[in-house]
Coordinates of C-alpha atoms and ligand atoms in Angstrom, one line a residue:
X1 CA 16.6 -59.7 17.8
X2 CA 17.0 -60.7 14.2
X3 CA 14.7 -59.5 11.4
X4 CA 13.1 -62.9 11.3
X5 CA 12.4 -63.1 15.0
X6 CA 10.7 -59.6 14.7
X7 CA 8.7 -60.8 11.8
X8 CA 7.5 -63.9 13.7
X9 CA 6.6 -61.8 16.7
X10 CA 4.5 -59.4 14.6
X11 CA 2.7 -62.2 12.8
X12 CA 2.0 -63.9 16.1
X13 CA 0.2 -60.8 17.3
X14 CA -1.6 -60.2 14.1
X15 CA -2.9 -63.8 13.9
X16 CA -3.6 -64.1 17.7
X17 CA -1.3 -67.1 17.8
X18 CA 0.5 -68.9 20.6
X19 CA 3.8 -70.6 19.9
X20 CA 4.5 -73.8 21.8
X21 CA 7.9 -75.6 21.7
X22 CA 8.8 -79.1 23.0
X23 CA 11.9 -79.4 25.2
X24 CA 13.8 -81.0 22.3
X25 CA 13.4 -78.1 19.8
X26 CA 16.3 -76.0 18.6
X27 CA 17.4 -73.3 21.1
X28 CA 16.2 -70.4 18.9
X29 CA 12.8 -72.0 18.6
X30 CA 12.6 -72.5 22.4
X31 CA 13.6 -68.8 22.9
X32 CA 10.9 -67.4 20.7
X33 CA 8.1 -69.8 22.0
X34 CA 5.5 -68.6 24.5
X35 CA 5.9 -71.9 26.4
X36 CA 8.4 -74.7 26.4
X37 CA 7.6 -78.1 27.9
X38 CA 6.7 -81.7 27.2
X39 CA 3.8 -82.5 24.9
X40 CA 1.1 -82.8 27.6
X41 CA 2.2 -79.6 29.4
X42 CA 2.0 -77.9 26.1
X43 CA -1.4 -79.3 25.2
X44 CA -2.7 -78.1 28.6
X45 CA -1.3 -74.6 27.9
X46 CA -3.1 -74.7 24.6
X47 CA -6.4 -75.4 26.5
X48 CA -5.7 -72.5 28.9
X49 CA -5.1 -70.0 26.1
X50 CA -8.8 -69.3 25.7
X51 CA -8.4 -66.3 23.5
X52 CA -5.8 -67.7 21.0
X53 CA -7.1 -68.6 17.6
X54 CA -4.0 -70.4 16.3
X55 CA -1.6 -72.8 18.1
X56 CA 1.8 -73.3 16.4
X57 CA 3.1 -76.6 17.8
X58 CA 6.8 -76.8 17.3
X59 CA 7.4 -80.5 17.8
X60 CA 6.5 -83.7 16.0
X61 CA 3.3 -85.1 14.5
X62 CA 1.7 -86.9 17.4
X63 CA 2.2 -84.0 19.8
X64 CA 0.4 -81.6 17.4
X65 CA -2.3 -84.2 16.9
X66 CA -3.0 -84.4 20.7
X67 CA -3.2 -80.6 20.8
X68 CA -5.7 -80.6 17.9
X69 CA -7.8 -83.4 19.6
X70 CA -7.9 -81.5 22.9
X71 CA -8.5 -78.1 21.3
X72 CA -11.0 -78.7 18.5
X73 CA -12.0 -75.0 18.3
X74 CA -8.5 -73.8 17.6
X75 CA -6.4 -74.1 14.4
X76 CA -3.3 -76.2 15.3
X77 CA -0.3 -75.8 13.0
X78 CA 2.7 -78.1 12.7
X79 CA 5.4 -76.0 11.0
X80 CA 7.2 -79.0 9.4
X81 CA 5.0 -81.6 7.8
X82 CA 7.8 -84.2 7.8
X83 CA 8.5 -83.9 11.5
X84 CA 7.4 -87.3 12.5
X85 CA 8.2 -89.5 15.5
X86 CA 9.5 -92.8 14.2
X87 CA 8.4 -94.5 17.5
X88 CA 4.8 -93.4 16.9
X89 CA 4.8 -95.1 13.5
X90 CA 5.8 -98.4 15.0
X91 CA 2.4 -99.2 16.4
X92 CA -0.4 -99.9 13.9
X93 CA -4.1 -100.3 14.6
X94 CA -3.9 -103.9 13.3
X95 CA -1.3 -104.8 15.9
X96 CA -3.4 -103.4 18.7
X97 CA -6.4 -105.3 17.5
X98 CA -4.4 -108.5 17.4
X99 CA -3.1 -108.0 20.9
X100 CA -6.6 -107.2 22.2
X101 CA -8.0 -110.4 20.6
X102 CA -5.2 -112.4 22.4
X103 CA -5.6 -110.7 25.8
X104 CA -9.2 -109.6 25.9
X105 CA -9.2 -108.7 29.6
X106 CA -6.0 -106.6 29.6
X107 CA -6.5 -102.8 29.3
X108 CA -4.6 -101.1 26.5
X109 CA -2.3 -98.3 27.8
X110 CA -0.7 -96.3 25.1
X111 CA 2.2 -93.9 25.5
X112 CA 1.2 -90.5 23.9
X113 CA 3.9 -91.2 21.3
X114 CA 1.3 -92.8 19.1
X115 CA -0.8 -91.6 16.2
X116 CA -4.5 -90.6 16.8
X117 CA -5.8 -93.8 15.2
X118 CA -3.9 -95.9 17.7
X119 CA -5.0 -93.8 20.7
X120 CA -8.6 -94.3 19.5
X121 CA -8.1 -98.1 20.1
X122 CA -6.7 -97.6 23.6
X123 CA -8.3 -97.5 27.1
X124 CA -6.0 -94.8 28.5
X125 CA -3.0 -92.8 27.4
X126 CA 0.1 -92.0 29.5
X127 CA 3.3 -89.9 29.1
X128 CA 6.7 -90.6 30.3
X129 CA 5.9 -88.3 33.2
X130 CA 2.8 -90.1 34.5
X131 CA 3.2 -93.7 33.2
X132 CA 3.6 -95.2 36.7
X133 CA 0.6 -93.4 38.1
X134 CA -1.6 -94.4 35.2
X135 CA -0.6 -98.1 35.4
X136 CA -1.1 -98.2 39.1
X137 CA -4.5 -96.6 38.8
X138 CA -5.8 -99.7 36.8
X139 CA -7.4 -102.7 38.6
X140 CA -5.8 -105.2 36.2
X141 CA -2.4 -106.8 37.0
X142 CA -1.7 -107.3 33.3
X143 CA -1.7 -104.5 30.8
X144 CA -1.0 -104.2 27.1
X145 CA 1.5 -101.3 26.7
X146 CA 3.1 -99.6 23.7
X147 CA 4.9 -98.6 21.7
X148 CA 8.0 -98.0 23.8
X149 CA 9.4 -101.3 25.1
X150 CA 11.9 -99.6 27.4
X151 CA 9.3 -97.4 29.1
X152 CA 7.1 -100.6 29.4
X153 CA 10.0 -102.5 31.1
X154 CA 10.6 -99.6 33.5
X155 CA 6.9 -99.4 34.4
X156 CA 6.8 -103.2 35.0
X157 CA 9.9 -103.0 37.3
X158 CA 8.4 -100.1 39.3
X159 CA 4.8 -101.3 39.6
X160 CA 5.3 -105.1 39.7
X161 CA 2.6 -105.5 37.0
X162 CA 2.8 -107.7 34.0
X163 CA 3.4 -105.4 31.0
X164 CA 2.9 -107.0 27.6
X165 CA 4.6 -104.9 24.9
X166 CA 2.9 -103.9 21.7
X167 CA 4.6 -104.1 19.3
X168 CA 7.2 -106.5 20.6
X169 CA 10.1 -104.1 20.0
X170 CA 9.0 -100.4 19.8
X171 CA 11.8 -97.9 20.6
X172 CA 13.0 -94.4 20.2
X173 CA 16.1 -94.4 17.9
X174 CA 17.5 -91.3 19.6
X175 CA 17.3 -92.6 23.2
X176 CA 18.8 -96.0 22.2
X177 CA 22.1 -94.2 21.3
X178 CA 23.0 -93.8 25.0
X179 CA 25.5 -96.4 26.4
X180 CA 26.4 -96.9 30.0
X181 CA 30.1 -97.0 29.0
X182 CA 29.9 -93.3 28.1
X183 CA 28.6 -92.6 31.6
X184 CA 31.6 -94.4 33.2
X185 CA 33.9 -92.0 31.2
X186 CA 31.9 -88.9 32.2
X187 CA 31.7 -90.0 35.8
X188 CA 35.6 -90.2 35.9
X189 CA 35.7 -86.7 34.6
X190 CA 32.9 -85.3 36.8
X191 CA 32.7 -87.6 39.8
X192 CA 30.1 -85.5 41.7
X193 CA 27.8 -85.2 38.7
X194 CA 24.3 -86.7 39.0
X195 CA 23.1 -88.9 36.1
X196 CA 19.6 -88.1 34.8
X197 CA 18.1 -90.6 32.4
X198 CA 14.9 -90.6 30.3
X199 CA 12.9 -93.9 30.6
X200 CA 13.0 -94.3 26.8
X201 CA 16.7 -95.3 27.3
X202 CA 17.8 -98.9 27.7
X203 CA 17.6 -100.9 31.0
X204 CA 21.4 -100.7 31.2
X205 CA 21.2 -96.9 31.3
X206 CA 18.5 -97.0 34.0
X207 CA 20.9 -99.0 36.1
X208 CA 23.5 -96.2 36.1
X209 CA 21.0 -93.4 36.7
X210 CA 20.6 -91.4 39.8
X211 CA 17.3 -90.2 38.6
X212 CA 14.9 -91.6 35.9
X213 CA 12.2 -89.3 34.5
X214 CA 10.6 -87.5 31.6
X215 CA 11.9 -84.2 30.3
X216 CA 9.5 -82.3 32.6
X217 CA 10.5 -84.3 35.6
X218 CA 14.2 -83.9 34.8
X219 CA 13.7 -80.1 34.7
X220 CA 11.9 -80.2 38.1
X221 CA 14.5 -82.5 39.6
X222 CA 17.4 -80.2 38.7
X223 CA 15.7 -77.2 40.4
X224 CA 15.5 -79.2 43.7
X225 CA 18.9 -80.8 43.6
X226 CA 22.0 -79.5 45.4
X227 CA 24.3 -81.0 42.8
X228 CA 26.4 -78.6 40.7
X229 CA 26.9 -80.9 37.8
X230 CA 24.6 -83.2 35.8
X231 CA 25.1 -85.8 33.1
X232 CA 21.9 -85.9 31.0
X233 CA 20.6 -88.9 29.1
X234 CA 17.9 -87.5 26.9
X235 CA 17.7 -85.6 23.6
X236 CA 20.2 -82.8 23.6
X237 CA 17.6 -80.0 23.1
X238 CA 16.8 -80.2 26.8
X239 CA 20.3 -78.8 27.6
X240 CA 19.3 -75.4 26.2
X241 CA 16.4 -75.1 28.7
X242 CA 18.4 -76.6 31.6
X243 CA 21.3 -74.2 31.1
X244 CA 18.9 -71.2 30.7
X245 CA 16.9 -72.0 33.8
X246 CA 19.9 -73.0 36.0
X247 CA 22.9 -70.8 35.0
X248 CA 24.8 -71.8 38.1
X249 CA 24.8 -75.5 37.4
X250 CA 26.7 -77.4 34.7
X251 CA 25.2 -79.9 32.2
X252 CA 26.9 -82.5 30.1
X253 CA 25.1 -84.6 27.5
X254 CA 25.6 -88.3 28.1
X255 CA 26.2 -88.8 24.3
X256 CA 26.8 -85.9 22.0
X257 CA 25.0 -87.5 19.0
X258 CA 21.7 -87.8 20.8
X259 CA 19.7 -85.7 18.5
X260 CA 16.2 -86.4 17.3
X261 CA 16.4 -85.4 13.6
X262 CA 12.7 -84.9 13.4
X263 CA 12.5 -82.5 16.3
X264 CA 15.3 -80.5 14.7
X265 CA 13.5 -80.1 11.4
X266 CA 11.7 -77.0 12.7
X267 CA 13.7 -73.9 12.0
X268 CA 12.9 -70.2 12.4
X269 CA 12.3 -70.0 8.7
X270 CA 9.8 -72.8 8.8
X271 CA 8.1 -71.3 11.8
X272 CA 7.7 -68.0 10.0
X273 CA 6.3 -69.7 6.9
X274 CA 3.9 -71.7 9.0
X275 CA 2.5 -68.6 10.7
X276 CA 2.4 -66.6 7.5
X277 CA 0.7 -69.2 5.3
X278 CA -1.2 -71.0 8.2
X279 CA 0.3 -74.3 7.4
X280 CA 0.3 -77.3 8.1
X281 CA -3.1 -77.5 9.7
X282 CA -3.4 -80.6 11.8
X283 CA -6.7 -82.3 11.3
X284 CA -7.9 -85.5 12.9
X285 CA -11.1 -87.2 11.6
X286 CA -14.0 -86.6 14.0
X287 CA -14.7 -90.2 14.9
X288 CA -11.0 -90.9 15.6
X289 CA -10.6 -87.7 17.6
X290 CA -13.5 -88.3 19.9
X291 CA -12.3 -91.8 20.8
X292 CA -8.7 -90.6 21.2
X293 CA -9.9 -87.7 23.3
X294 CA -11.6 -90.1 25.8
X295 CA -8.3 -91.9 26.3
X296 CA -6.4 -88.7 26.8
X297 CA -9.0 -87.4 29.2
X298 CA -8.9 -90.6 31.2
X299 CA -5.2 -90.0 31.6
X300 CA -5.8 -86.4 32.9
X301 CA -8.1 -87.9 35.6
X302 CA -5.3 -89.9 37.1
X303 CA -3.8 -88.0 40.1
X304 CA -0.1 -87.5 40.0
Ligands
LIG1 O1 9.0 -87.5 22.7 C1 9.8 -87.6 23.6 O2 10.6 -88.5 23.6 C2 9.8 -86.7 24.8 C3 8.9 -87.0 26.0 C4 9.3 -86.1 27.2 O3 9.8 -86.6 28.2 O4 9.1 -84.9 27.0 O5 9.1 -88.4 26.4 N1 7.6 -86.8 25.7 C5 6.7 -87.8 26.2 O6 6.7 -87.8 27.6 C6 5.4 -87.4 25.6 C7 4.7 -86.4 26.4 O7 5.1 -85.4 26.8
LIG2 FE1 10.1 -89.8 18.9 FE2 12.4 -90.3 20.1 FE3 12.1 -88.1 18.7 FE4 10.8 -88.3 21.0 S1 13.0 -88.2 20.7 S2 10.0 -87.5 19.1 S3 10.3 -90.6 20.9 S4 12.1 -90.2 17.9

């Protein structure tokens, strides 16, 4: 262990803190974290850690916000203030209000990759892991869905419902980098490999996938698969976890530039500074938090 890792471990004990890391974090951050997972798994972990006073959420803004909304009695820290999800910035409150005025009967389902103010305007949230179940649980055949257009199209295909995207073209810049042509080349090299694709990728990528799912679902799928090789179509941080948990299997990223720059802003140095100075505290205004929380809780009630 390095000096810095030791210092982080000591501070963690001293402050009674829990370190949570998203699947897309740098390997060294995943290794030092108490839990690694997708944002909702991590928010749930935060709720279960009854004795912890401080939660250090190594991820991007909206994930730490959700943890703060669900854990109002704890101090939630985002180590890097500038770690923001560009997709979450694509959906404004005004845009949601306009869509609601146009389709007053359609429920608003928002991907958790949204800011708290947007969630407060929604009926229910979903993640990439439970989007199908959440949409199926609604009576309405038409739903307003945002901000990820690709996830919305995938949900429409799978559920047969009419999904109206808000905004018209919300997307994840990292997942749009994947191209089916790269899969063709990799499949020539590794013909027995299974292709695992995140639903934030384009529809063309979904067509070449053996399995489509969120990061948590991809991790579960690999554990149950007999395949020895996998081509992975999501942010490259996931490979660290997949290789660590499945040392007998081989993993190849579907495009080696698939890096979310915001996820990678968090370094060990920043994590240390965050714990030491208790920064940056994530605060969500009370009125926004209580409405956003209702939407998150409605999501938790859906059986998956
Ligand atoms: O932010 C992302 O792109 C990652 C991910 C995931 O699969 O982990 O899509 N996160 C969302 O599902 C949000 C909740 O976890
Ligand atoms: Fe946002 Fe995409 Fe980064 Fe996830 S991978 S945090 S959706 S930019």
